[in-house]
Coordinates of C-alpha atoms in Angstrom, one line a residue:
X1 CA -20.7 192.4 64.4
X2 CA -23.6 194.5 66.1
X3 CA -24.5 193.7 70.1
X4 CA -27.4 192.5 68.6
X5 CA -26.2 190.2 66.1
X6 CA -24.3 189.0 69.0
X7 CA -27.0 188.4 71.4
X8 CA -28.4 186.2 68.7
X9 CA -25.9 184.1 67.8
X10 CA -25.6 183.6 71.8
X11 CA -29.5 182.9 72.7
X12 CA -29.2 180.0 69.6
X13 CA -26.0 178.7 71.4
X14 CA -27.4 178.2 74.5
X15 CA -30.4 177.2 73.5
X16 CA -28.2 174.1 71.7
X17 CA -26.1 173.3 74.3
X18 CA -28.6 174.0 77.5
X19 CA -30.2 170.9 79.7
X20 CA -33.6 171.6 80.6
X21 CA -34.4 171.8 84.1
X22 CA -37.6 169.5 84.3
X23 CA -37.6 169.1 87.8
X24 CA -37.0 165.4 88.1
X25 CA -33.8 163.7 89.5
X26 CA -31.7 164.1 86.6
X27 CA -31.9 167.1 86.3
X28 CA -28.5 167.8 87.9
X29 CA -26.7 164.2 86.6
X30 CA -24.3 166.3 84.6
X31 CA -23.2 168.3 87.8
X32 CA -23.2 164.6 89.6
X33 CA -20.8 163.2 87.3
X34 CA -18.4 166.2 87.4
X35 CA -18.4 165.8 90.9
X36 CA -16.9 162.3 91.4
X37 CA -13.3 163.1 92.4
X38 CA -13.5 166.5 94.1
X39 CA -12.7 167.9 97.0
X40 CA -14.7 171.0 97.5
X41 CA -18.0 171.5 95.4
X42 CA -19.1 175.0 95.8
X43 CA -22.9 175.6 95.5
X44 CA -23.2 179.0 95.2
X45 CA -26.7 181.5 95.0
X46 CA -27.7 185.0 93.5
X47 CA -29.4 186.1 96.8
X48 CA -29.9 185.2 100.1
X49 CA -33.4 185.5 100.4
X50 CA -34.7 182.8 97.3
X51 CA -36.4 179.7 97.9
X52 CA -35.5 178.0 94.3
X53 CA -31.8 178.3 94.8
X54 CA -31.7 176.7 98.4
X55 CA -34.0 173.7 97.3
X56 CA -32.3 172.8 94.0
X57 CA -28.9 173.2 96.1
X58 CA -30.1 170.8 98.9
X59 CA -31.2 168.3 96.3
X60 CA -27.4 168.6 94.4
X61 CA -26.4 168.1 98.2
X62 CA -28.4 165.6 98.9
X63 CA -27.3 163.7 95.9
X64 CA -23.5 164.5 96.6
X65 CA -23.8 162.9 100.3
X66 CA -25.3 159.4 99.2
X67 CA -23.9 158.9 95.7
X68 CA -20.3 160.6 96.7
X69 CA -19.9 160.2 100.2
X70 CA -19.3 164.2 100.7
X71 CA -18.1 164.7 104.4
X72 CA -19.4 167.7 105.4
X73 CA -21.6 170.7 104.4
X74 CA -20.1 174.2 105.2
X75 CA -21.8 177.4 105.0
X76 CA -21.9 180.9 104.9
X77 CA -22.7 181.2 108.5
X78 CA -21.0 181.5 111.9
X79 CA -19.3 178.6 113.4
X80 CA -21.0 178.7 116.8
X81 CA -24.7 178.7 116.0
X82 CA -24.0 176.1 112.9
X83 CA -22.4 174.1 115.1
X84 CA -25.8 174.0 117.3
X85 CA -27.2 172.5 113.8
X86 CA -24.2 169.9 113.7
X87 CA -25.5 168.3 117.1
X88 CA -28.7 168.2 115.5
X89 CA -27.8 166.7 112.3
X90 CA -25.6 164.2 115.2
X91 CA -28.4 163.2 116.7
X92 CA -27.4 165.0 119.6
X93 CA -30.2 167.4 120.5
X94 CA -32.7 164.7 121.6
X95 CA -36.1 166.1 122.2
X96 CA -35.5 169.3 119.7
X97 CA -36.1 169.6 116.3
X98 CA -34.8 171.0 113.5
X99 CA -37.3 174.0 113.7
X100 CA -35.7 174.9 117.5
X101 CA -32.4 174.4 116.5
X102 CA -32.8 177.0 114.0
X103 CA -33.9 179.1 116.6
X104 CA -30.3 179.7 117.3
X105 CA -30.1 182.2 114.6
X106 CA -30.8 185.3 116.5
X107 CA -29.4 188.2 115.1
X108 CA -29.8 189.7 111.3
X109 CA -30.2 188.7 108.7
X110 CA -32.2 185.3 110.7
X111 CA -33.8 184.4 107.1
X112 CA -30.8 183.2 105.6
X113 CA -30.5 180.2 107.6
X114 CA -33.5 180.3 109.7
X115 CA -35.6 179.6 107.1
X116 CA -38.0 176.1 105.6
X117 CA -35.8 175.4 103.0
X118 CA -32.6 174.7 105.9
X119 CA -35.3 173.0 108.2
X120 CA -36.1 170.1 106.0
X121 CA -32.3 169.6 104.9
X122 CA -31.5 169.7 108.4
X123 CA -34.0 167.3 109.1
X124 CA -33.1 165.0 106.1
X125 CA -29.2 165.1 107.0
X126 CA -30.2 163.9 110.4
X127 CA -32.7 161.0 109.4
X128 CA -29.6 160.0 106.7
X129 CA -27.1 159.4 109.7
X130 CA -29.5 158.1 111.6
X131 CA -30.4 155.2 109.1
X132 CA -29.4 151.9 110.3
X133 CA -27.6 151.1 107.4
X134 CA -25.1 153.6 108.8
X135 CA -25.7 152.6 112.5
X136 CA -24.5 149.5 111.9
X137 CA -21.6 150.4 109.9
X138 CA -20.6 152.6 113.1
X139 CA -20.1 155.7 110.3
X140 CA -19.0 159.0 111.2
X141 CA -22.2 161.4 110.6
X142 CA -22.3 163.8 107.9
X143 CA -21.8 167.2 109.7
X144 CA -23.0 170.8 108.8
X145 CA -20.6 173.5 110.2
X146 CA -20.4 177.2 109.5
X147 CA -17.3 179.5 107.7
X148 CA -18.0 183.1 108.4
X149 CA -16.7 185.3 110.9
X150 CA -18.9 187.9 112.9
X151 CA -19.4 185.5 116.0
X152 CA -16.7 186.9 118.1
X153 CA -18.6 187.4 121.3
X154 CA -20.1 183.6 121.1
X155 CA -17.3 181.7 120.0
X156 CA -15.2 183.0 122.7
X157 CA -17.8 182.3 125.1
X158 CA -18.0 178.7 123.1
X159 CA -14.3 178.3 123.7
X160 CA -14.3 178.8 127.7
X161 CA -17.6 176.4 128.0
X162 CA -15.7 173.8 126.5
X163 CA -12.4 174.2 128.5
X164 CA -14.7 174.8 131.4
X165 CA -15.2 170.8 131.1
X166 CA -12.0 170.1 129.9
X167 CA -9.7 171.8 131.7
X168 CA -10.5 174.2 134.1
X169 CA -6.7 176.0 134.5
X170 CA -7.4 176.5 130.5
X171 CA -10.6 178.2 131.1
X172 CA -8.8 180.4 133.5
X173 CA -6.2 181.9 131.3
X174 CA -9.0 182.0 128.3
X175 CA -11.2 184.5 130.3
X176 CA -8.1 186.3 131.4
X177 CA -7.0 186.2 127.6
X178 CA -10.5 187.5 126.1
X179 CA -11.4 189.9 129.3
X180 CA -9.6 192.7 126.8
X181 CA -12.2 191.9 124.5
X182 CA -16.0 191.1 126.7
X183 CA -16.7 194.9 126.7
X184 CA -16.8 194.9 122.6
X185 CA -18.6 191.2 122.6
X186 CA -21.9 193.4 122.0
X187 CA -20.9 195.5 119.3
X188 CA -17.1 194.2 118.4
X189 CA -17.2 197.2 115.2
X190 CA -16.9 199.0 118.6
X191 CA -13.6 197.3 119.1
X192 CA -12.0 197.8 115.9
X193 CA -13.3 202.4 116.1
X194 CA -12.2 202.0 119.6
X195 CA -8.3 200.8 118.8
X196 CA -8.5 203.0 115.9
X197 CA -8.7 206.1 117.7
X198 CA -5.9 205.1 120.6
X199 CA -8.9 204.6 123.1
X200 CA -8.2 200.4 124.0
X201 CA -5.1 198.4 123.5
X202 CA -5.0 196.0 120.9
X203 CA -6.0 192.2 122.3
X204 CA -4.3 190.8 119.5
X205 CA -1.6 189.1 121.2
X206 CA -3.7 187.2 124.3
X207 CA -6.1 186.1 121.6
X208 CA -2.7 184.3 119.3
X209 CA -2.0 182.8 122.3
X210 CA -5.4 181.3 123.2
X211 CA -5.1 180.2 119.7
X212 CA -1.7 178.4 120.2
X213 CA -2.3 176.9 123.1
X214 CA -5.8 175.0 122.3
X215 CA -3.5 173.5 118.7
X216 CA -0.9 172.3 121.0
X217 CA -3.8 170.8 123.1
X218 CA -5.0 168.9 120.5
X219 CA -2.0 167.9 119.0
X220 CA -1.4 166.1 122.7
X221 CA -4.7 164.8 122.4
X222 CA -5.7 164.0 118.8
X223 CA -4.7 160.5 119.0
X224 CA -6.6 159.5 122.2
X225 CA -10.1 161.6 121.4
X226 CA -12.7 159.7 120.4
X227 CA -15.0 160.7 117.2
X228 CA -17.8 163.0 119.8
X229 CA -14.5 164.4 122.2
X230 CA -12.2 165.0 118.6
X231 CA -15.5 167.4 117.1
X232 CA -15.7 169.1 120.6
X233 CA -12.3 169.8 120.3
X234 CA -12.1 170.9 116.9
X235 CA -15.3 172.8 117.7
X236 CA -13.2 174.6 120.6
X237 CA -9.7 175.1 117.8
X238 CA -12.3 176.8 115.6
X239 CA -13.8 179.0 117.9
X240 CA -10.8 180.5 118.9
X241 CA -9.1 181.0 115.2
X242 CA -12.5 183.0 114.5
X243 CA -11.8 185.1 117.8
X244 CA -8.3 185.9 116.6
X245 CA -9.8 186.6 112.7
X246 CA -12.3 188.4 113.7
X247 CA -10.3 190.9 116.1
X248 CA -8.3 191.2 113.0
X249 CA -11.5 191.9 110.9
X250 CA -12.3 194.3 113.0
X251 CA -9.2 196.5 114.0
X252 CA -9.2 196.3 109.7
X253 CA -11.7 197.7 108.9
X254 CA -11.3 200.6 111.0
X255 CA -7.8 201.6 110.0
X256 CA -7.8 201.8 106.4
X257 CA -5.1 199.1 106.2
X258 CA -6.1 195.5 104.7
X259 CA -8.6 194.5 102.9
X260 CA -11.7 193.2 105.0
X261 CA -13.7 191.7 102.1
X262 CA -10.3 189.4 101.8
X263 CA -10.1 189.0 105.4
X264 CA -13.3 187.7 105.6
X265 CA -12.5 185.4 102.2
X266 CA -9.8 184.1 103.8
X267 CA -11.0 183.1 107.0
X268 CA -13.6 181.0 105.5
X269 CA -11.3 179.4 103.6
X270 CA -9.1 178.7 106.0
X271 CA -11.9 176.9 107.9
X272 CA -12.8 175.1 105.0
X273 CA -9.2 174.1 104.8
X274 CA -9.2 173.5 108.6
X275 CA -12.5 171.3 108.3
X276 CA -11.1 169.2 105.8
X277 CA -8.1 167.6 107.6
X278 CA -10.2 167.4 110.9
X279 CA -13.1 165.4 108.7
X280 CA -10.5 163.2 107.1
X281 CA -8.5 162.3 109.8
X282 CA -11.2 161.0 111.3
X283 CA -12.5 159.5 108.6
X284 CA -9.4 158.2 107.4
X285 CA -9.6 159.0 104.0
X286 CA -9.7 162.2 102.3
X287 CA -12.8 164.1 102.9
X288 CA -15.0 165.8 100.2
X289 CA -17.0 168.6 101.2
X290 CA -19.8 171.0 99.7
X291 CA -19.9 175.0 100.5
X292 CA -23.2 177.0 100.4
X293 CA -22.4 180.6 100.0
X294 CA -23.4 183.5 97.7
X295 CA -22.4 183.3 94.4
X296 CA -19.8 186.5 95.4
X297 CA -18.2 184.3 97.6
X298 CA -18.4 181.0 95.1
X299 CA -17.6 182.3 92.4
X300 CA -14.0 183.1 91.0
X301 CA -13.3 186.8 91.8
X302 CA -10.5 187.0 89.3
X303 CA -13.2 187.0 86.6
X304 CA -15.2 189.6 87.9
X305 CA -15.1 193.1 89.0
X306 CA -13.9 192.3 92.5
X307 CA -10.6 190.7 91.4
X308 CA -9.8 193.6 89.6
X309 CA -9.9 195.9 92.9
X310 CA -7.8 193.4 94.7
X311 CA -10.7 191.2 95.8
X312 CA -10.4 187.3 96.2
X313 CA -12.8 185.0 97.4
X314 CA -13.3 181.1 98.4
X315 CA -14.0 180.4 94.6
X316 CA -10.9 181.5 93.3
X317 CA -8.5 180.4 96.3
X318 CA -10.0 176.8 96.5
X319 CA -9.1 176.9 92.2
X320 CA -5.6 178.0 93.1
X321 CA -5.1 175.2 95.7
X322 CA -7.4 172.4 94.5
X323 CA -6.9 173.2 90.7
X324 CA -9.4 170.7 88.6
X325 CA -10.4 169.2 92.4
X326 CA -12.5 172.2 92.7
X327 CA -15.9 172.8 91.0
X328 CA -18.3 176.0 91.3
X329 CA -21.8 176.0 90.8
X330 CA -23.8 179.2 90.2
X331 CA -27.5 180.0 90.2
X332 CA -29.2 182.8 88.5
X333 CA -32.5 184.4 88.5
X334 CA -34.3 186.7 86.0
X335 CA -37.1 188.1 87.7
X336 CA -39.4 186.8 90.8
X337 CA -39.9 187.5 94.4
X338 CA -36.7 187.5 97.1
X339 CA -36.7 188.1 100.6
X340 CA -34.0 190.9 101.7
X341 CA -34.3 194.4 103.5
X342 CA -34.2 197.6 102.8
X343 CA -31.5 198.3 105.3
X344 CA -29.6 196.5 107.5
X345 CA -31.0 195.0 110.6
X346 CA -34.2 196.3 109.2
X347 CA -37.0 194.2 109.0
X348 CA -37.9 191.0 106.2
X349 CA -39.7 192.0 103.5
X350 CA -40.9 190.3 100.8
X351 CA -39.7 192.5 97.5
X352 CA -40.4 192.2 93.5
X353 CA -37.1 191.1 91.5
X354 CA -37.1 193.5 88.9
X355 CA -36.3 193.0 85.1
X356 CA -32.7 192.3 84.1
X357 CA -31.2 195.4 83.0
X358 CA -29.8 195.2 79.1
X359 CA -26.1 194.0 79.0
X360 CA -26.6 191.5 81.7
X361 CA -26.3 187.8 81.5
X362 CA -29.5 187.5 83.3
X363 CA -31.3 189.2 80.5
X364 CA -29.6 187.2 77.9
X365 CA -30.8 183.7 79.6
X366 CA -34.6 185.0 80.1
X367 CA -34.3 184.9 76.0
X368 CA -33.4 181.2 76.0
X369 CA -36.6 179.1 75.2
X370 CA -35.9 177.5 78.4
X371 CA -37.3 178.5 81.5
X372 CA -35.0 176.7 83.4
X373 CA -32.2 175.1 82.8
X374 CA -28.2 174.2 83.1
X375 CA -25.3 175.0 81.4
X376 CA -22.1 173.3 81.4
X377 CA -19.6 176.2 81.4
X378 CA -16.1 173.6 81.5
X379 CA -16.8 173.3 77.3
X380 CA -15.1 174.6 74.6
X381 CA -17.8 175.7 71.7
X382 CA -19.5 178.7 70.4
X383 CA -21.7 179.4 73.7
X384 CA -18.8 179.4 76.1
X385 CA -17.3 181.6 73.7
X386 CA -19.4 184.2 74.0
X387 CA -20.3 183.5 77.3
X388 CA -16.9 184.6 77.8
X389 CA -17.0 188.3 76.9
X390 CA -18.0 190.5 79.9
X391 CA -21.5 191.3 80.6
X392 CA -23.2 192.3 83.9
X393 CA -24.2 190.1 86.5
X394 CA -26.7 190.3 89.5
X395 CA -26.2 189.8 93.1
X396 CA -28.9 190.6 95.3
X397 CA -27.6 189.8 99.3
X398 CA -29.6 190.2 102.5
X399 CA -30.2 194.0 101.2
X400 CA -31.9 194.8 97.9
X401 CA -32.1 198.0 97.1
X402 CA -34.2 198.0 93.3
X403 CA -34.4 201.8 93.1
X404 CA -30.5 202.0 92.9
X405 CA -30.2 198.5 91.1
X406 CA -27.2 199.0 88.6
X407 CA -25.1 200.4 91.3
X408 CA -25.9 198.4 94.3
X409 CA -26.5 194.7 92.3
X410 CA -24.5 194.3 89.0
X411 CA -20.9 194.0 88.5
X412 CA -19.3 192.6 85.1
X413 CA -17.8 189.3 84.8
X414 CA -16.8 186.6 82.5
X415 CA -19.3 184.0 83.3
X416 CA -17.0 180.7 81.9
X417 CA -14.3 181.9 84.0
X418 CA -16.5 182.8 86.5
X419 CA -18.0 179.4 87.2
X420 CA -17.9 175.3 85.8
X421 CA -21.8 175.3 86.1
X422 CA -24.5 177.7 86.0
X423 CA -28.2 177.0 86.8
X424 CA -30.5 179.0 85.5
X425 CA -34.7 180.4 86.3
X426 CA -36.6 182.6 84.8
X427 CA -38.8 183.1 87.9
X428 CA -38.0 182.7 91.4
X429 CA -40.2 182.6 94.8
X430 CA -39.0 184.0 98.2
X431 CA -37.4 182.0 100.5
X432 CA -40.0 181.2 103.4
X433 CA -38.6 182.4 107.2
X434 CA -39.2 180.3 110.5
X435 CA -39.6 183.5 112.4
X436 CA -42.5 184.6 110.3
X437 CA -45.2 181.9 111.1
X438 CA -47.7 183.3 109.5
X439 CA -45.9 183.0 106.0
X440 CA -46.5 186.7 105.6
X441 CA -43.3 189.1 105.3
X442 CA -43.8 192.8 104.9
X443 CA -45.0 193.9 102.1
X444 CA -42.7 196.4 99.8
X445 CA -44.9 199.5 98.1
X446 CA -45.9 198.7 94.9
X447 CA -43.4 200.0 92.1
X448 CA -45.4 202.3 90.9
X449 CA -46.2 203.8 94.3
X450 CA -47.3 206.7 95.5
X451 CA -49.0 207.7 92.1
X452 CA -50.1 204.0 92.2
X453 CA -49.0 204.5 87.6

């Protein structure tokens, strides 16, 4: 059968078997309902810099809190500055709102979180525990925390605050521990070049021990924390096992040895793992939680590219250790507007999504009569079927480079394998910044420019 032929039997499948998005609130039922029993729903997105995919995301979130009682939201962040937006979300910033809690993004990309989309979630999530419904029920707030790693300056600062208060010998021996490190907290790839090329010791060992020695602390102390004093403490056990990760990251990538895409993986899985006996211990019952990330990180690596150069990611470690607990939700977009750069740590800009190239799944689903929709990937039938066979798939991050678009944005995957759920638009709008007030990014060349044809 031709590629063509194909394509057609495909666009009729999923025009069968897709649910129109009609933006309404059951939409996303069918996602709902396959959520009652998890333990980690992963919510994923095709770029960082797209307003529709954080919305409809917040609004499966949203849904997954009250209907589910989901724990805890964990995203593609750092742990220290989304920690600042668990205090909010606590009710523990009085005076501040969402808006200048966000503020605490400063570095690039400041978008991806910082952004209007996070604001009103934010401010949502803290209205919810606020309630009185909950106030009288004395329940433990829903938090927001963050998985990523690049925060090794802050959270070691973050760790000797809190043992500042807590135990002042501690903080002692934790700035004697990371003293090997404060001349890197600037630039920490500095670190990693510098131990490279035999020009600084290794820290690796004083940050372990940091690492042991807050566990041990709160092994003594678990049972007699209360529910504020057991998240400052966990706070603290997570700060330090990013220090020790990210020294690890960093003398990686540097020395050709492991993998620092998996590195990275695995640390946020870890936390994730980490986050989930801290929220139900305290909760006393097993603890459900929602990731946002990018659909690279969501999404099973072992169908894609990626896992065939050795690549894993949260998606395919939380389906080898939750199995059927697990479910991945992707978004897709065909063409549109995104917010990314051109290069890193260079500037916002507002740029046009171009046409899906031939081949890809995107281009496939902006044939579907539907302009938006969902499909159900989890079925057996003629769609998933062909679903199955590898096309190309888009990922735009925090830099999107059109001009070089098949090598710097598509990969091939098997979408079924890939993901449970995809959600699907055929056009997208940027995702609005906080640190851009006056709602106007920098404006990309036309395509066409400079002949302006």
């Amino acid at each position: 059968m031709s590629a063509q032929n194909t394509d057609a039997r495909l666009i009729a499948a999923i025009d069968k078997q897709a649910t129109t998005l009609r933006d309404e609130p059951s939409d996303f039922d069918a996602i709902i309902e396959a959520a009652r029993g998890k333990q980690v729903v992963l919510i994923g997105e095709a770029s960082h810099g797209t307003q529709d995919f954080y919305r409809h995301r917040a609004q499966i979130t949203r849904r997954l809190i009250e209907e589910l009682g989901f724990a805890g939201v964990a995203v593609e962040a750092d742990w220290p500055e989304a920690y600042a937006l668990n205090r909010y979300v606590w009710g523990r910033e009085e005076g501040r709102g969402a808006s200048q809690v966000l503020d605490v993004f400063k570095r690039f990309p400041r978008w991806m979180w910082a952004n209007t989309e996070v604001r009103d979630f934010l401010e949502w999530l803290g209205e919810y525990n606020a309630s009185q419904t909950r106030q009288q029920k004395e329940e433990r707030p829903v938090g927001f925390y963050g998985l990523d790693l690049y925060s090794m300056g802050s959270s070691a600062n973050a760790v000797i605050k809190y043992l500042d208060k807590a135990d002042p010998a501690a903080a002692k021996r934790a700035r004697e521990r990371y003293a090997c490190l404060h001349e890197f907290f600037g630039e920490p790839h500095f670190y990693g070049q510098s131990v490279a090329f035999g020009l600084s010791e290794s820290c690796e060992k004083d940050i372990t021990e940091q690492v042991m020695e807050l566990q041990n602390q709160s092994q003594r102390r678990l049972l007699r924390l209360g529910m504020v004093a057991g998240e400052e403490q966990f706070a603290a056990e997570q700060n330090a096992r990013l220090v020790r990760n990210a020294e690890e990251y960093y003398r990686a990538a540097f020395s050709g040895g492991q993998n620092t895409w998996n590195l990275r993986d695995g640390h946020m899985f870890e936390t994730l793992q980490a986050l989930r006996s801290h929220l139900s211990h305290q909760l006393g019952r097993d603890a459900p939680v929602v990731v946002w990330a990018h659909n690279s990180h969501i999404g099973d690596a072992s169908a894609t590219d990626m896992g065939r150069r050795g690549e894993l990611n949260i998606g395919q470690l939380a389906r080898e250790h939750y199995g059927d607990k697990a479910l991945l939700v992707g978004f897709s977009t065909a063409e549109g507007e995104v917010t990314a750069a051109s290069d890193w740590d260079s500037p916002a800009e507002l740029k046009r999504v171009r046409t899906p190239l031939a081949d890809s799944y995107e281009r496939i689903f902006q044939q579907v009569d539907a302009d938006s929709f969902l499909l159900d990937l989890r079925q057996q039938n003629e769609m998933t079927e062909l679903l199955a066979e590898p096309r190309l798939q888009r990922a735009i991050g925090v830099i999107y480079r059109p001009e070089t678009e098949r090598q710097s944005h598509y990969f091939r995957s098997s979408l079924p394998r890939q993901y449970d759920f995809m959600v699907h638009f055929d056009w997208t709008v940027a995702l609005q910044s906080l640190t851009d007030p006056s709602g106007e990014l920098d404006q990309e060349p036309a395509e066409t420019y400079p002949s302006g044809l």
